[in-house]
C-alpha positions as MATLAB code, in Angstrom:
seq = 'XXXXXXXXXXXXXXXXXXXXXXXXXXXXXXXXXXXXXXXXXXXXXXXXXXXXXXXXXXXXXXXXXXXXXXXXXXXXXXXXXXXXXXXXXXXXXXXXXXXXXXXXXXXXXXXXXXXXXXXXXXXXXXXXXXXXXXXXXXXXXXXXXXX';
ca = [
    -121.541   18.217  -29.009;
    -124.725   19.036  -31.031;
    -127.131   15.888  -30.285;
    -128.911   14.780  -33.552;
    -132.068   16.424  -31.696;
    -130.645   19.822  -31.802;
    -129.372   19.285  -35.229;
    -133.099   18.210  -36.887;
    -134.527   21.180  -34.578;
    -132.552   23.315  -36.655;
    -132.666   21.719  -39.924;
    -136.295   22.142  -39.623;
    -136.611   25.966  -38.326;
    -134.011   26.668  -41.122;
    -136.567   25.183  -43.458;
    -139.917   26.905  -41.525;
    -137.976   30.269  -42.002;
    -137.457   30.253  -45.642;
    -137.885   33.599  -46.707;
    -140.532   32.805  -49.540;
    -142.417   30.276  -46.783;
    -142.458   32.425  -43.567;
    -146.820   31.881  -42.447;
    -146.914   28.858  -45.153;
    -148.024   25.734  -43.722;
    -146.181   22.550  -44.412;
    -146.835   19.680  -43.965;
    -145.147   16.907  -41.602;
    -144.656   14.514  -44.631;
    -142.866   17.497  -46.907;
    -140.699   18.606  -43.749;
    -139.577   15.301  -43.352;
    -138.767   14.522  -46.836;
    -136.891   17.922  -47.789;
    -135.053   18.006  -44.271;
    -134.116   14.812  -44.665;
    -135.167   13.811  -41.056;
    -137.233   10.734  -40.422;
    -141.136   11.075  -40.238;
    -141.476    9.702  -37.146;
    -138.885   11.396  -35.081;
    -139.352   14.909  -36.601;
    -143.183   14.588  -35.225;
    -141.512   14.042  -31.985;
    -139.239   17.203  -32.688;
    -142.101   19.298  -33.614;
    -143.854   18.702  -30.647;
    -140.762   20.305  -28.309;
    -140.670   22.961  -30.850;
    -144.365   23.978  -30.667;
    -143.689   23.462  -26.755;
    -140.963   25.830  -26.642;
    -142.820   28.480  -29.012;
    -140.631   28.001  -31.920;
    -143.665   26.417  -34.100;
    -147.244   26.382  -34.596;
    -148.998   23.068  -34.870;
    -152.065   23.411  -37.735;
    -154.420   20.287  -37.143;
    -156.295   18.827  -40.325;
    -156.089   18.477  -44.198;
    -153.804   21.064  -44.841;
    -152.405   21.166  -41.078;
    -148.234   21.179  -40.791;
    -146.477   23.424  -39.123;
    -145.408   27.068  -39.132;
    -143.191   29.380  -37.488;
    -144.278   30.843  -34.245;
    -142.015   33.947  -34.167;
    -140.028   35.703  -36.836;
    -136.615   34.235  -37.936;
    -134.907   37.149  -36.975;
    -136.264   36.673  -33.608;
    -134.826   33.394  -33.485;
    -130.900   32.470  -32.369;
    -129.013   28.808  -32.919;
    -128.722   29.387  -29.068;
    -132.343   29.615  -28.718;
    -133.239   26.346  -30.435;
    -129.689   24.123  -29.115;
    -131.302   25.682  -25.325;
    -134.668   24.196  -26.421;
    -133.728   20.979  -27.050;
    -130.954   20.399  -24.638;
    -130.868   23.147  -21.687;
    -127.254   22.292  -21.142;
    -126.925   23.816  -24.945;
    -123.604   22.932  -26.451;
    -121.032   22.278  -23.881;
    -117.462   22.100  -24.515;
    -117.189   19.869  -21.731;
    -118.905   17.745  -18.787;
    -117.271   19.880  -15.960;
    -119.112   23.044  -17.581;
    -122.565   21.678  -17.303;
    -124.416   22.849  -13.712;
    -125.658   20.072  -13.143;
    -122.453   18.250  -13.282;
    -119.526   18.118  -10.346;
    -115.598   18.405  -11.385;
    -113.426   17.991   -8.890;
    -111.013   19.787  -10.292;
    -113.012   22.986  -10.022;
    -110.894   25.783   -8.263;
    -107.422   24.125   -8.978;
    -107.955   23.363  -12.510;
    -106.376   26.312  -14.889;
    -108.407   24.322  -17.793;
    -111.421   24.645  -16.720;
    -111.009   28.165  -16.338;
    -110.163   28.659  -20.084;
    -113.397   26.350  -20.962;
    -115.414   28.219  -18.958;
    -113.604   31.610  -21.336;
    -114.508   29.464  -24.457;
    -117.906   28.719  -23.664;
    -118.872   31.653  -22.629;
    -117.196   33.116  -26.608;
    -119.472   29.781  -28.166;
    -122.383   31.085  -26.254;
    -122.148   34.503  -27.032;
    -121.366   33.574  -31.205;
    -124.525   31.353  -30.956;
    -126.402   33.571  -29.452;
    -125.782   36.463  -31.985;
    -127.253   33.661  -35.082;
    -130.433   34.213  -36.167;
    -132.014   31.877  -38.358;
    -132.611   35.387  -40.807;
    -129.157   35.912  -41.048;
    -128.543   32.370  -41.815;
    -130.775   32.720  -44.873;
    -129.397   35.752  -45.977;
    -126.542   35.166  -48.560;
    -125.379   38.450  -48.678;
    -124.387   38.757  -44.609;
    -120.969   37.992  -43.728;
    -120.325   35.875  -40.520;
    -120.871   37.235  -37.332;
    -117.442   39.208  -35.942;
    -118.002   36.810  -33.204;
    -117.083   33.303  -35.115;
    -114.248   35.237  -37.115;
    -111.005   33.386  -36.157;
    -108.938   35.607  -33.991;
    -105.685   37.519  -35.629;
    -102.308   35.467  -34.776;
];
């Protein structure tokens, strides 16, 4: 499950890497109000972003934010990682720092482990470019498999 951390962290680097406002500078106030995320608690996303050297914190009048790195430098994987290690996990007995029991007898958790690894990989292969760029067609990763 995405946590609604992971999802603001990405509504806002989808809005940082904007084609036309890649270097701009916005400010907290207009990242709040066109990602639709709540002043206060995008401040406190911002800060893990800059931390994790997704954004650039301008102090000042015209201080905001920026991108760190170039969007096509930047995976869904990459920012989900940042704001939750554990990533998306298709289930508990997947995370390391979690126990199943059922490990080495369970033939479902072997078949999780096959579909995380596949959800990894697709989210991995997502930049935040290629999500602004109308014209690309989904990754062959996150195309449905032929019956």
């Amino acid at each position: 499950m995405i946590t609604r951390e992971a999802d603001y962290s990405i509504r806002a680097i989808l809005y940082l890497s904007q084609p036309g406002r890649i270097g701009d500078v916005v400010p907290v106030k207009e990242l709040a109000e066109a990602t639709d995320i709540p002043y206060r608690f995008l401040r406190k996303i911002m800060l893990g972003l800059v931390n994790s050297g997704f954004a650039i914190s301008i102090r000042g009048r015209s201080g905001g934010f920026r991108l760190a790195r170039k969007a096509k430098g930047i995976s869904l994987l990459d920012v989900l990682r940042a704001t939750d290690p554990r990533g998306v996990t298709l289930n508990r007995c997947l995370r390391e720092d979690e126990t199943c029991s059922q490990v080495g007898h369970c033939p479902v958790h072997v078949q999780l482990g096959n579909l995380q690894e596949q959800l990894d990989a697709c989210l991995g292969s997502i930049t935040f470019a290629e999500l602004h760029d109308s014209a690309a067609a989904p990754p062959t990763c996150c195309e449905p498999a032929a019956p």
